[in-house]
Coordinates of C-alpha atoms and ligand atoms in Angstrom, one line a residue:
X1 CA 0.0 0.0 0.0
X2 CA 1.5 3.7 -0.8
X3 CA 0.0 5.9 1.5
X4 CA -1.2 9.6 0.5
X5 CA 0.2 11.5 3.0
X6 CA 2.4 10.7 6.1
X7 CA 3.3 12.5 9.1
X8 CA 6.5 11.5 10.7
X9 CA 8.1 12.5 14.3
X10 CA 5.0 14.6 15.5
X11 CA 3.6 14.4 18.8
X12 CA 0.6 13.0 18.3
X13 CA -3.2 13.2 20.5
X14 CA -4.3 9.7 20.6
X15 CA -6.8 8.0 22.7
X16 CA -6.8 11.2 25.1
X17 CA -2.9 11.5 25.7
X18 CA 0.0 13.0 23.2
X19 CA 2.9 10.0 21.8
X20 CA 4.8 10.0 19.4
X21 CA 3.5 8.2 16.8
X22 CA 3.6 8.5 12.8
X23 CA 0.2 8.8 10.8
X24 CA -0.2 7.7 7.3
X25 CA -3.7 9.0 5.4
X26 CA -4.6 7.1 2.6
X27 CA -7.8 8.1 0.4
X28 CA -8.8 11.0 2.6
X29 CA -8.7 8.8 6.3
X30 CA -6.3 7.4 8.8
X31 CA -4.6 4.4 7.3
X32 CA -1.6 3.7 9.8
X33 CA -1.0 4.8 13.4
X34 CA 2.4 3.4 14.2
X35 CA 5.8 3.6 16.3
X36 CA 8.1 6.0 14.5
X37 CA 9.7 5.1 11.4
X38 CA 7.6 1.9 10.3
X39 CA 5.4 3.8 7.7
X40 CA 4.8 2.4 4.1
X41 CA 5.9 4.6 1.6
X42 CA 4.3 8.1 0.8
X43 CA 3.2 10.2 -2.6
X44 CA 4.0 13.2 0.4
X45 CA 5.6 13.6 4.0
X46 CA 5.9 16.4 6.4
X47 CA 8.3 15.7 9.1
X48 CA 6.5 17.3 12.0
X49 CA 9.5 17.0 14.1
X50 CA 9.1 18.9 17.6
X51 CA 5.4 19.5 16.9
X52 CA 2.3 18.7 17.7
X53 CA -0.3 17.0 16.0
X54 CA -3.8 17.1 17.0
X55 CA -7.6 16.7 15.1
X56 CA -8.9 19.2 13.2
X57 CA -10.7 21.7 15.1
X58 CA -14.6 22.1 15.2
X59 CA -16.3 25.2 15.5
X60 CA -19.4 25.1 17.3
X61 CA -20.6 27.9 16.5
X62 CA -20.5 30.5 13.3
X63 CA -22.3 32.3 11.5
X64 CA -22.1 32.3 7.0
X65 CA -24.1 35.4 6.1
X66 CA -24.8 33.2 2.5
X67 CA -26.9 33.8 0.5
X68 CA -28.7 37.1 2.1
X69 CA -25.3 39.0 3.0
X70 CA -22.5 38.0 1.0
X71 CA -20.9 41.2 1.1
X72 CA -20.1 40.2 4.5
X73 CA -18.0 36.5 3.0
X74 CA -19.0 33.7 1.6
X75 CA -18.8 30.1 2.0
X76 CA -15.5 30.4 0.2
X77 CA -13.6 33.2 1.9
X78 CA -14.9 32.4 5.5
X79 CA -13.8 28.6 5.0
X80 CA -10.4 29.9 4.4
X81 CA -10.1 32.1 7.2
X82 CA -11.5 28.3 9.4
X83 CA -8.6 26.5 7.8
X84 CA -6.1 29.4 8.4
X85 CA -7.2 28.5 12.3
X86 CA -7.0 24.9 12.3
X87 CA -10.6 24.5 12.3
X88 CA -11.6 21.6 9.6
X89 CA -15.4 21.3 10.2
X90 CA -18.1 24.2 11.7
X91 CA -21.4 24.1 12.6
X92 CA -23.0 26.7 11.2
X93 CA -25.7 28.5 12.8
X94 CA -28.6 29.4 11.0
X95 CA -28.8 33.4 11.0
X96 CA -28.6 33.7 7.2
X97 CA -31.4 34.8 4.4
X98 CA -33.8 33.0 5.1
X99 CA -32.5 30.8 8.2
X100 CA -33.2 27.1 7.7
X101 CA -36.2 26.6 9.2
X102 CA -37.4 24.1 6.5
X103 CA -36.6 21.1 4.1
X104 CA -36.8 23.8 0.9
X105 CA -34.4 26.5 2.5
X106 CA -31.8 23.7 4.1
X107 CA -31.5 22.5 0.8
X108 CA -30.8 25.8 -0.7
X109 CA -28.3 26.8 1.5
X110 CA -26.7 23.0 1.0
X111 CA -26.4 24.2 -2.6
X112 CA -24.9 27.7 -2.1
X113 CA -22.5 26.2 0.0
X114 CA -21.2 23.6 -2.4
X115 CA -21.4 26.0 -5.3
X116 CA -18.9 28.0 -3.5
X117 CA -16.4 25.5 -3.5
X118 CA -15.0 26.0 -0.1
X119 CA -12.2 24.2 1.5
X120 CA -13.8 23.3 5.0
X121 CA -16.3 20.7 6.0
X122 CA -19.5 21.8 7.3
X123 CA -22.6 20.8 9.0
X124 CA -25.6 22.4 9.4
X125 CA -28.5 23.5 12.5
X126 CA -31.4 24.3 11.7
X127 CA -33.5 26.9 12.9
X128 CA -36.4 26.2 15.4
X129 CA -38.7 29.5 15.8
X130 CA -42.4 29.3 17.5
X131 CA -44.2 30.8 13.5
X132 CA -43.1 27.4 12.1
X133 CA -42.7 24.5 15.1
X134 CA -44.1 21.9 12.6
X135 CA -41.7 21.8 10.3
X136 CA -39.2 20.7 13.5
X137 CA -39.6 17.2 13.2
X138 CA -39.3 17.3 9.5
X139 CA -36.2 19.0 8.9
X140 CA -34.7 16.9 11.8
X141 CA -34.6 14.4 9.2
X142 CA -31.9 15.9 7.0
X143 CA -28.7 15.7 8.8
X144 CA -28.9 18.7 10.5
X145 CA -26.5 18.5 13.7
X146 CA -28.8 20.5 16.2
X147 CA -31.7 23.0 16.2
X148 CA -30.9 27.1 17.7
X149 CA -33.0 29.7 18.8
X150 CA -33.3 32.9 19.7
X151 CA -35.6 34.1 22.3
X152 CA -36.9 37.7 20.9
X153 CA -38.2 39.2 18.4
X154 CA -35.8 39.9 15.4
X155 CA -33.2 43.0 15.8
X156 CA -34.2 46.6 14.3
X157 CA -33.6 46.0 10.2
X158 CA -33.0 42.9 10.7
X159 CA -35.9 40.8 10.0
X160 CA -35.1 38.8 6.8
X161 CA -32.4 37.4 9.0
X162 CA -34.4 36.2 12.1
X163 CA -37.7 34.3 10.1
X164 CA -38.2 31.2 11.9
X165 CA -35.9 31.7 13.9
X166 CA -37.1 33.2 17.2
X167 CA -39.3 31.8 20.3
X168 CA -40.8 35.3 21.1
X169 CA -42.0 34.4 24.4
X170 CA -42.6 31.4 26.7
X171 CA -45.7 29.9 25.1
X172 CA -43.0 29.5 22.1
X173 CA -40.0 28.2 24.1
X174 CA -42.6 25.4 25.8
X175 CA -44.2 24.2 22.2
X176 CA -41.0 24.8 20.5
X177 CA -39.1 22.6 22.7
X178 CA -41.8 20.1 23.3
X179 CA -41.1 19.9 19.2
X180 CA -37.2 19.7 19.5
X181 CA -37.7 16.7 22.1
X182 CA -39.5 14.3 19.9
X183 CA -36.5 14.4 17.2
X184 CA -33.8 14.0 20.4
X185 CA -31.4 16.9 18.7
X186 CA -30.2 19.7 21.0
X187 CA -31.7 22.9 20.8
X188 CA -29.1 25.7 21.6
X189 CA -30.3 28.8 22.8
X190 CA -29.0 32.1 22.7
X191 CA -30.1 32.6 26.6
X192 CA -30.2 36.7 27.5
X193 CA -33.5 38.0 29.1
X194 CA -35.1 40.4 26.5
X195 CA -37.7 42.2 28.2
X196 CA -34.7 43.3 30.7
X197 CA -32.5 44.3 28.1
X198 CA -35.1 46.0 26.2
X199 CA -36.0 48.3 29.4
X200 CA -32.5 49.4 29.9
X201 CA -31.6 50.2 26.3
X202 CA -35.0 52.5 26.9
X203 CA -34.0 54.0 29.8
X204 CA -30.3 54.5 29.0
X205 CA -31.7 56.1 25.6
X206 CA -33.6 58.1 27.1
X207 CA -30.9 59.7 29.1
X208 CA -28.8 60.0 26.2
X209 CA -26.5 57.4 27.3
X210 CA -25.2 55.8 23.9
X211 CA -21.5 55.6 24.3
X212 CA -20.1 52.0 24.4
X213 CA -19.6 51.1 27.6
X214 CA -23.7 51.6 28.0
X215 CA -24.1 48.1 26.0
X216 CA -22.5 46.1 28.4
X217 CA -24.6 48.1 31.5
X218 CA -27.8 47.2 29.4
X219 CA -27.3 43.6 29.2
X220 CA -25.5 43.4 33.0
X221 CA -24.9 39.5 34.5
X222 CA -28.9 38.6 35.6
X223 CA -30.2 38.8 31.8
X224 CA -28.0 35.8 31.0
X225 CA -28.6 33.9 34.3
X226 CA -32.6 34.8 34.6
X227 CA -32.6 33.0 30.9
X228 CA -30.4 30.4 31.9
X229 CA -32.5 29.3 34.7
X230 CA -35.7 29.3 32.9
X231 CA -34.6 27.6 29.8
X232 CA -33.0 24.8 32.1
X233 CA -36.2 24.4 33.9
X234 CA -38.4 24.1 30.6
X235 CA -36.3 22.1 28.9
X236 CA -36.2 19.6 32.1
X237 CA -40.0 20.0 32.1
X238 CA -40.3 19.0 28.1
X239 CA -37.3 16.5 28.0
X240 CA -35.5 18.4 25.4
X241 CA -32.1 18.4 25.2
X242 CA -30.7 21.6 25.8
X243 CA -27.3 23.5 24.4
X244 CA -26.3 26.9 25.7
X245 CA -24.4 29.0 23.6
X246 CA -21.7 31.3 24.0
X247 CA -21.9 31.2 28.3
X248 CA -20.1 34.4 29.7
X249 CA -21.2 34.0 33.3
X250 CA -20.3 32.2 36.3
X251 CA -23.7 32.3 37.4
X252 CA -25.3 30.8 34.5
X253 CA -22.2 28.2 34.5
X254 CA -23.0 26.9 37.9
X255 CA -26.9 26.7 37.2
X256 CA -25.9 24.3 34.2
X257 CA -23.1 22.7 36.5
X258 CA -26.0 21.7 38.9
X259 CA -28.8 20.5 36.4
X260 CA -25.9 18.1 34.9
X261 CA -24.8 16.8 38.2
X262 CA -28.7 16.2 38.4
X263 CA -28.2 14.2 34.7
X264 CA -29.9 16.9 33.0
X265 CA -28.4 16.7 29.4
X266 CA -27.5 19.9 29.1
X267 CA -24.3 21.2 27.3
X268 CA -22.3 24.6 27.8
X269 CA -20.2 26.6 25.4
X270 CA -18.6 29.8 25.9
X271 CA -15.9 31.5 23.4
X272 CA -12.8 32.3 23.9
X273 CA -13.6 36.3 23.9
X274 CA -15.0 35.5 27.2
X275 CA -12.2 33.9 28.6
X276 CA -9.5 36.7 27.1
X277 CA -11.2 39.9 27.1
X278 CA -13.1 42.0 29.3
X279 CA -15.4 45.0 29.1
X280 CA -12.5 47.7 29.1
X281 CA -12.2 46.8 25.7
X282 CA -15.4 48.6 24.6
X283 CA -13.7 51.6 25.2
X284 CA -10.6 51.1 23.2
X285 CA -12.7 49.4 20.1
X286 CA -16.2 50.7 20.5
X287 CA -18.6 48.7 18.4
X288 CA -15.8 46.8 16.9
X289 CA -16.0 45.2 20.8
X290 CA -19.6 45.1 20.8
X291 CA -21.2 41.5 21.1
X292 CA -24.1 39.6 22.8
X293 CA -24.0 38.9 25.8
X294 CA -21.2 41.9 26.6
X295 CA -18.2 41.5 27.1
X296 CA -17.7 41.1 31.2
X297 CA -15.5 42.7 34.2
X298 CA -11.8 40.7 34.8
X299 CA -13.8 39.0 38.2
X300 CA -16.1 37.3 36.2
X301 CA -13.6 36.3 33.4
X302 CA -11.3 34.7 36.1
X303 CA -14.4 33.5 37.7
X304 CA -15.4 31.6 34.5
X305 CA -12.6 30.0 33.8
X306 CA -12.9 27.5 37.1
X307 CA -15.9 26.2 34.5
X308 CA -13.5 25.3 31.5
X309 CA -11.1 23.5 33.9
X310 CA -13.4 21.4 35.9
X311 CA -15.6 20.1 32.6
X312 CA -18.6 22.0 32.9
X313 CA -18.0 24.0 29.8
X314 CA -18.3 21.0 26.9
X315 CA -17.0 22.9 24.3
X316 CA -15.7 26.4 22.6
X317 CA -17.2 28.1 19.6
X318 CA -16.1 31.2 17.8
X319 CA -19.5 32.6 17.4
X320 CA -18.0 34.1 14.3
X321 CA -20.2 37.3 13.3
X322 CA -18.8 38.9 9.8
X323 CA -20.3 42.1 9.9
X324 CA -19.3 45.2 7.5
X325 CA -16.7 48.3 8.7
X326 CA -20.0 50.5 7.8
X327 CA -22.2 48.4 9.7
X328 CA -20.4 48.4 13.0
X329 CA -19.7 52.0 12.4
X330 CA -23.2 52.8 12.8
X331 CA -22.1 52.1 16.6
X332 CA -19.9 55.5 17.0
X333 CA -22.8 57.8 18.0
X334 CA -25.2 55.3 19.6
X335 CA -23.9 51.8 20.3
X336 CA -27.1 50.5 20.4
X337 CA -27.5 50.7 16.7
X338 CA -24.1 48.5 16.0
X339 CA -25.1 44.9 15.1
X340 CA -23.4 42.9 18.0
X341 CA -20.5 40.1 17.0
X342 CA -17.5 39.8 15.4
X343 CA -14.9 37.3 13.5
X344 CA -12.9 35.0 15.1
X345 CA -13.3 31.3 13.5
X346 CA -8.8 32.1 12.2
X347 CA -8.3 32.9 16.2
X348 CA -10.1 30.4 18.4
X349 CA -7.7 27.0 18.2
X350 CA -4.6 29.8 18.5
X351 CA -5.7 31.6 21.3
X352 CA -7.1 28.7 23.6
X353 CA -3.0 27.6 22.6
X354 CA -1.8 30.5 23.5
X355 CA -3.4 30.3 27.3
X356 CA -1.5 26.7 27.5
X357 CA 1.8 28.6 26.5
X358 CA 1.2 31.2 29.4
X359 CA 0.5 28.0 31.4
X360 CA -1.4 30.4 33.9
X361 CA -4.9 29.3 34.0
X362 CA -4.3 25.5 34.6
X363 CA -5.2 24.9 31.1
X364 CA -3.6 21.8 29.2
X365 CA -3.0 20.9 25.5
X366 CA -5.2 18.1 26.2
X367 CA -8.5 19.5 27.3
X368 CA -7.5 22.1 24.3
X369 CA -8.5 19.6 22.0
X370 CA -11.6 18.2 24.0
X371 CA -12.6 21.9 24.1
X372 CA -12.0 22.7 20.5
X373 CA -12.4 19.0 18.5
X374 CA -13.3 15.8 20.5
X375 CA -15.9 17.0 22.9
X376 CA -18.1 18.6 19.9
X377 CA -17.5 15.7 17.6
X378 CA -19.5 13.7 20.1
X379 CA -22.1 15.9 21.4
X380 CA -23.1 16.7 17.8
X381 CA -23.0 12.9 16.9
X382 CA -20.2 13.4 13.8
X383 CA -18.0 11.4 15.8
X384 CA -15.6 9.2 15.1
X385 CA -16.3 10.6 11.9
X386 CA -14.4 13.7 13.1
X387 CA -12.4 14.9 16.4
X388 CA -10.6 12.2 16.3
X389 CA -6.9 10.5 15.1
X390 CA -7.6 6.5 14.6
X391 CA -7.5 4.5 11.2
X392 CA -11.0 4.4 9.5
X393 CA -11.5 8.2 10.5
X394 CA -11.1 11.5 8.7
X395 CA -7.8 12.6 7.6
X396 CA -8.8 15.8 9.5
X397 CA -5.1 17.3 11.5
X398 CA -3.5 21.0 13.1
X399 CA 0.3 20.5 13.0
X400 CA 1.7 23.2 15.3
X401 CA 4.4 24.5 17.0
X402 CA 4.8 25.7 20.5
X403 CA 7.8 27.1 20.6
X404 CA 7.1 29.6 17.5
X405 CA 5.3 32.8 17.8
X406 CA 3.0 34.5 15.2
X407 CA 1.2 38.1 15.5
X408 CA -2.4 38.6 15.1
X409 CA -2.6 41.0 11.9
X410 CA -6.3 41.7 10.3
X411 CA -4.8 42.1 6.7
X412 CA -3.9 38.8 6.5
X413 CA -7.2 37.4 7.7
X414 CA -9.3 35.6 4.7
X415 CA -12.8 36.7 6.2
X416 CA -14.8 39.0 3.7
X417 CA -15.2 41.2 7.4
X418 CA -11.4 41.4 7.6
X419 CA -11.9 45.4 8.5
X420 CA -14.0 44.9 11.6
X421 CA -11.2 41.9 13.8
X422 CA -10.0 44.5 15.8
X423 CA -10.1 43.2 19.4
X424 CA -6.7 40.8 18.5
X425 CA -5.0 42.9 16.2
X426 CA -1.4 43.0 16.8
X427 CA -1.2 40.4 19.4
X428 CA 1.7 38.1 19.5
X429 CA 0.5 34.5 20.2
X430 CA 3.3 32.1 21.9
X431 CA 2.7 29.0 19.6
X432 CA 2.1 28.9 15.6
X433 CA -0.3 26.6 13.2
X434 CA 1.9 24.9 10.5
X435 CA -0.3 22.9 9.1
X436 CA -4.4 22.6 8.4
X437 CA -4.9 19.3 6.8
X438 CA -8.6 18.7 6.0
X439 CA -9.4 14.7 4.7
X440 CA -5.5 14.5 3.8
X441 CA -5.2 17.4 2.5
X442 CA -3.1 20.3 3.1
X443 CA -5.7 23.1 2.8
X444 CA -3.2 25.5 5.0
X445 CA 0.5 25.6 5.3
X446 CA 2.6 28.0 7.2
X447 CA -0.4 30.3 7.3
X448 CA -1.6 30.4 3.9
X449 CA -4.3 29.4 2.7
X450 CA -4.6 29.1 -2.0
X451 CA -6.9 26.8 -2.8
X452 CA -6.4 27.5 -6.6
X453 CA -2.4 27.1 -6.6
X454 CA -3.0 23.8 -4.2
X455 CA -6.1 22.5 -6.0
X456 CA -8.1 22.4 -2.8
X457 CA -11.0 24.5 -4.2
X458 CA -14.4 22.9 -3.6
X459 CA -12.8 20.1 -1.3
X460 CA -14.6 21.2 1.7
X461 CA -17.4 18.7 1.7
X462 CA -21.1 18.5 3.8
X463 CA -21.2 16.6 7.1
X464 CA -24.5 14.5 8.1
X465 CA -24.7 13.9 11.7
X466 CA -24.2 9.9 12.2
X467 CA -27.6 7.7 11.0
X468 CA -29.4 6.3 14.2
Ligands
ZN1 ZN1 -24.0 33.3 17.3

């Protein structure tokens, strides 16, 4: 047998610890794990000497504004900007125009994504809103990975975006998830108290109180954890599996920490903007800081992070938002008007490195990769598929170095919303990615990504959750 691709000397994640092992890939899976230097022959080898060699990363969470807003990316340059950052397969949340909230519009957006010939896998949720709850159980059927929700009306403008999509109040969130339960998917809800945040945008408006750091006063700790409590307790009461997104409190954290010790299923992602930054930047970025929930004070971020290391938090996501310079712009006079998110699907696996090089937070390379590949692979049922390194899966790898350093600059990012990554501009990282090798591929190498000079265009491929 001549293998595809082999990777010699690394130091490899298998079966939960790091050993050094060599890989060989043959027709886009693992062929060969075995002690160094007993590989068959290889059309290609990259000696990964003194690196380290884990699965591809998954993002849980980002957002592809295509079709509806592809002045914002597309399938193409957003999958390039994944593979810059090690990430080989998102999950791609449906805030798009229309959201998938049906068979017809799923299969659309399938289309667009292929047509674009991009160089990441992807799978798909769908969206679960309380205007449309019986087309749940149908488009459960079509490989979807999990169902999200949002639980208020759609943003000002924004309304092509949020169709389906919403359960406006409680009535919705109980029939909703009564729906989600019968197909046994998760539904992930964004989980921030509306009616709260609503009053204090009012009141701060009224005063005149627009400036930045005003978004994170309207949206303070209690209109995550309010949420977070009553989602817990409905979907406990409905038997639907619950998934909440993008986590920035310890409050919230230690609810889910308690339904789970309970045997709720219940699952917890945060992002690493809320383990890494904290409200202060507001006022050096303005809107270009501006997401939902806020940005949080330094005690909460430190307070947080006792959730990553003890297991409660399952898994990180990017929560990628591309968003236009003009659009977050709109945020210099009143920051309410700034659409809230921004990129980060090139940073996530390099920062959450990054922490292991400072070595300060207790954080290892291990539960990196549980974080980041492993853990999501399992909880969205792709796995062993993906998130893992054993023969019969994916060819799907992040070479990288540790001892290397690389700095954050936004005009080498391959996001169509390049302009607006301004929270980790300039910052020097204490490790470097090598390698992105998606199905035994290289799809990135020493940072660059050129899917027409490597013939990688169009290899990013759709990903069905695993059949029952
Ligand atoms: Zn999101």
């Amino acid at each position: 047998m001549k293998l595809d691709l082999a990777i010699i000397n690394g130091i490899v994640y298998v079966d939960g610890n790091f050993r050094e092992v060599d890989i060989g890939i043959k027709d886009e899976k693992f062929a060969v794990i075995c002690e160094k230097g007993l590989l068959p022959e290889a059309e290609k080898t990259i000696d990964a000497t003194g690196k380290y060699v884990i699965p591809g990363g998954i993002d849980t969470h980002v957002h592809f504004r295509d079709p509806g807003h592809t002045d914002r990316g597309t399938f193409y340059t957003e999958s390039q900007a994944a593979v810059a950052g090690g990430t080989t397969t998102i999950l791609e949340h449906p805030i798009s125009s229309p959201p998938q909230y049906n068979k017809e519009i799923l299969d659309n957006r399938k289309k667009v994504a292929k047509e674009r010939q991009g160089v990441v896998d992807y799978a798909f949720y769908a969206a679960a809103g309380g205007q449309y709850p019986e087309e749940i159980t149908k488009v459960a059927k079509e490989g979807i990975v999990a169902f999200k929700t949002f639980l208020h009306e759609a943003p000002e403008g924004r309304d092509d975006e949020f169709i389906g999509l919403t359960m406006a109040n409680d009535y919705e969130v109980y029939i909703g998830m009564k729906e989600v339960a019968k197909t046994g998917l998760l539904l992930a809800s964004h989980a921030e108290n509306n009616d709260l945040i609503q009053g204090f945008i009012d009141h701060y408006r009224k005063e005149g109180k627009v400036t930045p750091e005003y978004h994170c006063l309207s949206r303070p700790p209690i209109s995550e954890y309010s949420t977070v409590q009553k989602m817990l307790l409905f979907a406990k009461e409905t038997g639907c599996r619950l998934e909440l997104v993008h986590i920035s409190t310890p409050e919230a954290m230690e609810m889910a920490k308690q339904a789970k010790l309970e045997g709720q299923e219940v699952f917890l992602e945060t992002c690493p903007h809320y383990l890494l930054l904290t409200e202060e930047e507001l006022l050096k970025h303005g809107p270009f800081a501006k997401c939902n929930p806020p940005l949080r004070s330094q005690e909460t971020v430190d307070k947080i992070w006792d959730y990553v290391i003890d297991g409660t938090v399952d898994f990180i996501g990017s929560d990628h938002g591309p968003f236009l310079i003009e659009e977050k712009e709109n945020g210099n006079k009143d920051i309410f008007v700034a659409p809230a998110g921004f990129i980060g699907i090139d940073l996530r696996l390099p920062l959450m490195l990054n922490e292991v090089a400072k070595g300060k937070r207790g954080l290892t390379l291990e539960k990196v990769v549980e974080l980041c590949s492993t853990n999501p692979a399992k909880i969205f049922d792709i796995y062993p598929k993906k998130g893992t390194i054993q023969p019969g899966s994916d060819g799907d790898l992040v070479i990288f170095d540790m001892n290397d350093k690389f700095t954050v600059d936004r005009n080498k990012n391959y996001s169509g919303s390049k302009e607006i990554a301004r929270v980790y501009d300039g910052k020097e990282l204490h490790c470097k990615l090598n390698y992105t090798i998606l199905r035994g591929k290289v799809v990135m190498e020493d940072g660059l990504v050129d899917p027409e000079k490597d013939g990688t265009k169009g290899w990013g491929e759709l990903v069905l959750r695993n059949e029952k």
